[in-house]
Amino acid sequence: MTSVLFVCLGNICRSPMAEAVFRHYVEKANLSDQIHIDSAGTGDWHVGKIPHRGTRSKLDEKGISYEGIRARQVVYEDLQKYDYVIGMDDDNIQALRSLAGKSGANIYRFIDFVPSSGYNEVPDPWYTGNFDETYRLIDAGCRNLLKEIIKKT
Ligand code: 4NP
């Protein structure tokens, strides 16, 4: 079993989008029983909420389910448990490293799964309003992440 946790700030725009898209590809590859997927936010403002309207409408357009996804805050135990803890921007990575402390964690930058994207971080559509741009990066990164996990296992 490989486990993947996507992390952003609010857990209503980027990381639930990645959770839904990645789950979609994992299901298509018939690997649902081998890869555990979740998402969380470093902040607690939106705990319990469904994904943002912009994320939902993008996923609806692509025919990708987000059923059951609710915002939650990342906790220390997540960092001990997950094989891949994947942050969307540098603030997320910094918050995760600080939460992990000396015990460390398997922390990755999502954008590193999108080589030659020209981006250093996954832009936050909460601020940019551009859910298309964020979706394109998340879709590409999720495909590459799945390829990497398949290669490694
Ligand atoms: P996310 O976007 O981190 O991609 O879910 C945000 C959602 C909410 C806020 C900031 C970013 N907020 O400040 O409430």
mmCIF file of C-alpha atoms and ligand atoms in Angstrom:
data_model
loop_
_atom_site.group_PDB
_atom_site.id
_atom_site.type_symbol
_atom_site.label_atom_id
_atom_site.label_comp_id
_atom_site.label_asym_id
_atom_site.label_seq_id
_atom_site.Cartn_x
_atom_site.Cartn_y
_atom_site.Cartn_z
ATOM 1 C CA MET A 1 0.000 0.000 0.000
ATOM 2 C CA THR A 2 1.254 3.467 -0.929
ATOM 3 C CA SER A 3 -0.321 6.499 0.730
ATOM 4 C CA VAL A 4 -0.566 10.028 -0.649
ATOM 5 C CA LEU A 5 -1.684 13.190 1.184
ATOM 6 C CA PHE A 6 -2.119 16.412 -0.805
ATOM 7 C CA VAL A 7 -1.776 19.565 1.287
ATOM 8 C CA CYS A 8 -2.640 23.217 0.627
ATOM 9 C CA LEU A 9 -3.677 26.118 2.862
ATOM 10 C CA GLY A 10 -7.462 25.918 3.116
ATOM 11 C CA ASN A 11 -8.105 22.376 1.774
ATOM 12 C CA ILE A 12 -10.978 23.702 -0.330
ATOM 13 C CA CYS A 13 -9.343 24.661 -3.673
ATOM 14 C CA ARG A 14 -6.073 22.981 -4.709
ATOM 15 C CA SER A 15 -5.563 19.891 -2.532
ATOM 16 C CA PRO A 16 -9.139 18.554 -2.826
ATOM 17 C CA MET A 17 -8.823 19.084 -6.597
ATOM 18 C CA ALA A 18 -5.630 16.991 -6.554
ATOM 19 C CA GLU A 19 -7.285 14.357 -4.337
ATOM 20 C CA ALA A 20 -10.217 14.005 -6.770
ATOM 21 C CA VAL A 21 -8.072 14.016 -9.932
ATOM 22 C CA PHE A 22 -5.513 11.577 -8.525
ATOM 23 C CA ARG A 23 -8.248 9.227 -7.276
ATOM 24 C CA HIS A 24 -9.786 9.340 -10.767
ATOM 25 C CA TYR A 25 -6.525 8.195 -12.407
ATOM 26 C CA VAL A 26 -5.846 5.598 -9.701
ATOM 27 C CA GLU A 27 -9.337 4.135 -10.256
ATOM 28 C CA LYS A 28 -8.807 4.084 -14.015
ATOM 29 C CA ALA A 29 -5.552 2.156 -13.440
ATOM 30 C CA ASN A 30 -7.394 -0.331 -11.177
ATOM 31 C CA LEU A 31 -5.078 0.517 -8.288
ATOM 32 C CA SER A 32 -7.621 1.796 -5.747
ATOM 33 C CA ASP A 33 -6.889 -1.042 -3.317
ATOM 34 C CA GLN A 34 -3.156 -0.296 -3.452
ATOM 35 C CA ILE A 35 -3.049 3.498 -3.119
ATOM 36 C CA HIS A 36 -4.630 5.409 -0.226
ATOM 37 C CA ILE A 37 -5.418 9.067 -1.039
ATOM 38 C CA ASP A 38 -6.462 12.026 1.120
ATOM 39 C CA SER A 39 -6.002 15.792 1.352
ATOM 40 C CA ALA A 40 -5.709 18.337 4.163
ATOM 41 C CA GLY A 41 -5.017 22.017 4.832
ATOM 42 C CA THR A 42 -2.401 23.682 6.992
ATOM 43 C CA GLY A 43 -5.111 26.129 8.153
ATOM 44 C CA ASP A 44 -8.328 25.322 10.018
ATOM 45 C CA TRP A 45 -10.724 27.989 8.694
ATOM 46 C CA HIS A 46 -12.692 25.708 6.362
ATOM 47 C CA VAL A 47 -12.720 22.434 8.330
ATOM 48 C CA GLY A 48 -15.782 20.339 7.408
ATOM 49 C CA LYS A 49 -16.536 22.237 4.197
ATOM 50 C CA ILE A 50 -16.978 20.763 0.720
ATOM 51 C CA PRO A 51 -14.580 21.969 -2.030
ATOM 52 C CA HIS A 52 -14.808 25.561 -3.318
ATOM 53 C CA ARG A 53 -17.372 26.255 -6.062
ATOM 54 C CA GLY A 54 -14.575 26.851 -8.609
ATOM 55 C CA THR A 55 -12.965 23.478 -7.861
ATOM 56 C CA ARG A 56 -16.357 21.734 -8.015
ATOM 57 C CA SER A 57 -17.286 23.292 -11.333
ATOM 58 C CA LYS A 58 -13.920 22.355 -12.895
ATOM 59 C CA LEU A 59 -14.276 18.753 -11.659
ATOM 60 C CA ASP A 60 -17.900 18.628 -12.874
ATOM 61 C CA GLU A 61 -16.748 19.812 -16.293
ATOM 62 C CA LYS A 62 -14.193 16.978 -16.411
ATOM 63 C CA GLY A 63 -16.611 14.356 -15.066
ATOM 64 C CA ILE A 64 -14.478 13.736 -11.983
ATOM 65 C CA SER A 65 -16.170 12.874 -8.673
ATOM 66 C CA TYR A 66 -15.443 14.769 -5.443
ATOM 67 C CA GLU A 67 -18.041 12.914 -3.419
ATOM 68 C CA GLY A 68 -17.288 12.730 0.292
ATOM 69 C CA ILE A 69 -14.419 15.218 0.235
ATOM 70 C CA ARG A 70 -14.516 17.512 3.287
ATOM 71 C CA ALA A 71 -11.829 19.914 4.491
ATOM 72 C CA ARG A 72 -9.686 18.900 7.431
ATOM 73 C CA GLN A 73 -6.509 20.222 8.982
ATOM 74 C CA VAL A 74 -3.247 18.323 8.660
ATOM 75 C CA VAL A 75 -2.051 16.766 11.947
ATOM 76 C CA TYR A 76 1.338 15.542 13.148
ATOM 77 C CA GLU A 77 0.274 11.884 12.818
ATOM 78 C CA ASP A 78 -0.328 12.384 9.078
ATOM 79 C CA LEU A 79 3.335 13.182 8.664
ATOM 80 C CA GLN A 80 4.368 9.929 10.335
ATOM 81 C CA LYS A 81 1.944 7.885 8.261
ATOM 82 C CA TYR A 82 1.990 9.045 4.650
ATOM 83 C CA ASP A 83 4.544 7.925 2.045
ATOM 84 C CA TYR A 84 3.950 11.124 0.065
ATOM 85 C CA VAL A 85 2.959 14.400 1.764
ATOM 86 C CA ILE A 86 2.698 16.772 -1.185
ATOM 87 C CA GLY A 87 2.478 20.536 -0.625
ATOM 88 C CA MET A 88 1.137 22.936 -3.253
ATOM 89 C CA ASP A 89 3.320 25.965 -2.463
ATOM 90 C CA ASP A 90 6.365 27.002 -0.458
ATOM 91 C CA ASP A 91 4.293 28.216 2.506
ATOM 92 C CA ASN A 92 2.636 24.805 2.707
ATOM 93 C CA ILE A 93 6.051 23.099 2.599
ATOM 94 C CA GLN A 94 7.384 25.360 5.338
ATOM 95 C CA ALA A 95 4.334 24.721 7.548
ATOM 96 C CA LEU A 96 4.658 20.945 7.001
ATOM 97 C CA ARG A 97 8.386 20.953 7.828
ATOM 98 C CA SER A 98 7.726 22.921 10.975
ATOM 99 C CA LEU A 99 4.900 20.562 12.033
ATOM 100 C CA ALA A 100 7.101 17.519 11.354
ATOM 101 C CA GLY A 101 9.977 18.963 13.374
ATOM 102 C CA LYS A 102 12.940 16.701 14.005
ATOM 103 C CA SER A 103 11.016 13.515 13.260
ATOM 104 C CA GLY A 104 10.906 14.452 9.574
ATOM 105 C CA ALA A 105 8.369 13.365 6.970
ATOM 106 C CA ASN A 106 8.156 12.419 3.298
ATOM 107 C CA ILE A 107 7.452 15.950 2.108
ATOM 108 C CA TYR A 108 7.332 16.764 -1.614
ATOM 109 C CA ARG A 109 6.513 19.841 -3.715
ATOM 110 C CA PHE A 110 3.632 19.176 -6.086
ATOM 111 C CA ILE A 111 5.188 21.345 -8.808
ATOM 112 C CA ASP A 112 8.226 19.028 -8.922
ATOM 113 C CA PHE A 113 5.919 16.430 -10.494
ATOM 114 C CA VAL A 114 5.342 18.851 -13.397
ATOM 115 C CA PRO A 115 8.789 19.248 -14.972
ATOM 116 C CA SER A 116 9.392 22.304 -17.167
ATOM 117 C CA SER A 117 6.072 23.872 -16.183
ATOM 118 C CA GLY A 118 7.629 27.313 -15.778
ATOM 119 C CA TYR A 119 5.968 27.546 -12.335
ATOM 120 C CA ASN A 120 7.657 27.370 -8.926
ATOM 121 C CA GLU A 121 4.412 26.676 -7.053
ATOM 122 C CA VAL A 122 0.838 25.662 -7.843
ATOM 123 C CA PRO A 123 -0.999 29.020 -8.035
ATOM 124 C CA ASP A 124 -3.786 29.423 -5.485
ATOM 125 C CA PRO A 125 -7.086 30.054 -7.299
ATOM 126 C CA TRP A 126 -8.546 31.428 -4.048
ATOM 127 C CA TYR A 127 -6.462 34.489 -4.956
ATOM 128 C CA THR A 128 -5.988 34.188 -8.753
ATOM 129 C CA GLY A 129 -9.559 33.098 -9.561
ATOM 130 C CA ASN A 130 -7.980 30.970 -12.318
ATOM 131 C CA PHE A 131 -9.138 27.403 -11.705
ATOM 132 C CA ASP A 132 -8.218 26.358 -15.288
ATOM 133 C CA GLU A 133 -4.530 27.145 -14.791
ATOM 134 C CA THR A 134 -4.451 25.291 -11.478
ATOM 135 C CA TYR A 135 -6.345 22.333 -12.948
ATOM 136 C CA ARG A 136 -3.878 21.962 -15.845
ATOM 137 C CA LEU A 137 -0.920 21.747 -13.440
ATOM 138 C CA ILE A 138 -2.745 19.412 -11.069
ATOM 139 C CA ASP A 139 -3.797 17.102 -13.887
ATOM 140 C CA ALA A 140 -0.226 16.878 -15.250
ATOM 141 C CA GLY A 141 1.280 16.380 -11.778
ATOM 142 C CA CYS A 142 -1.194 13.645 -10.843
ATOM 143 C CA ARG A 143 -0.429 11.684 -14.028
ATOM 144 C CA ASN A 144 3.314 11.882 -13.344
ATOM 145 C CA LEU A 145 2.926 11.006 -9.667
ATOM 146 C CA LEU A 146 0.996 7.868 -10.585
ATOM 147 C CA LYS A 147 3.695 6.905 -13.111
ATOM 148 C CA GLU A 148 6.346 7.325 -10.407
ATOM 149 C CA ILE A 149 4.430 5.236 -7.859
ATOM 150 C CA ILE A 150 3.825 2.481 -10.424
ATOM 151 C CA LYS A 151 7.520 2.464 -11.336
ATOM 152 C CA LYS A 152 8.593 2.265 -7.677
ATOM 153 C CA THR A 153 6.219 -0.514 -6.596
HETATM 154 P P1 4NP B 1 -6.477 26.431 -1.015
HETATM 155 O O1 4NP B 1 -7.000 27.946 -1.230
HETATM 156 O O2 4NP B 1 -5.311 26.518 -0.059
HETATM 157 O O3 4NP B 1 -6.037 25.994 -2.390
HETATM 158 O O4 4NP B 1 -7.635 25.646 -0.474
HETATM 159 C C1 4NP B 1 -7.358 28.780 -0.153
HETATM 160 C C2 4NP B 1 -8.592 28.638 0.443
HETATM 161 C C3 4NP B 1 -8.958 29.481 1.472
HETATM 162 C C4 4NP B 1 -8.079 30.475 1.903
HETATM 163 C C5 4NP B 1 -6.839 30.611 1.293
HETATM 164 C C6 4NP B 1 -6.469 29.753 0.275
HETATM 165 N N1 4NP B 1 -8.447 31.368 2.937
HETATM 166 O O5 4NP B 1 -7.685 32.310 3.230
HETATM 167 O O6 4NP B 1 -9.520 31.184 3.555
#
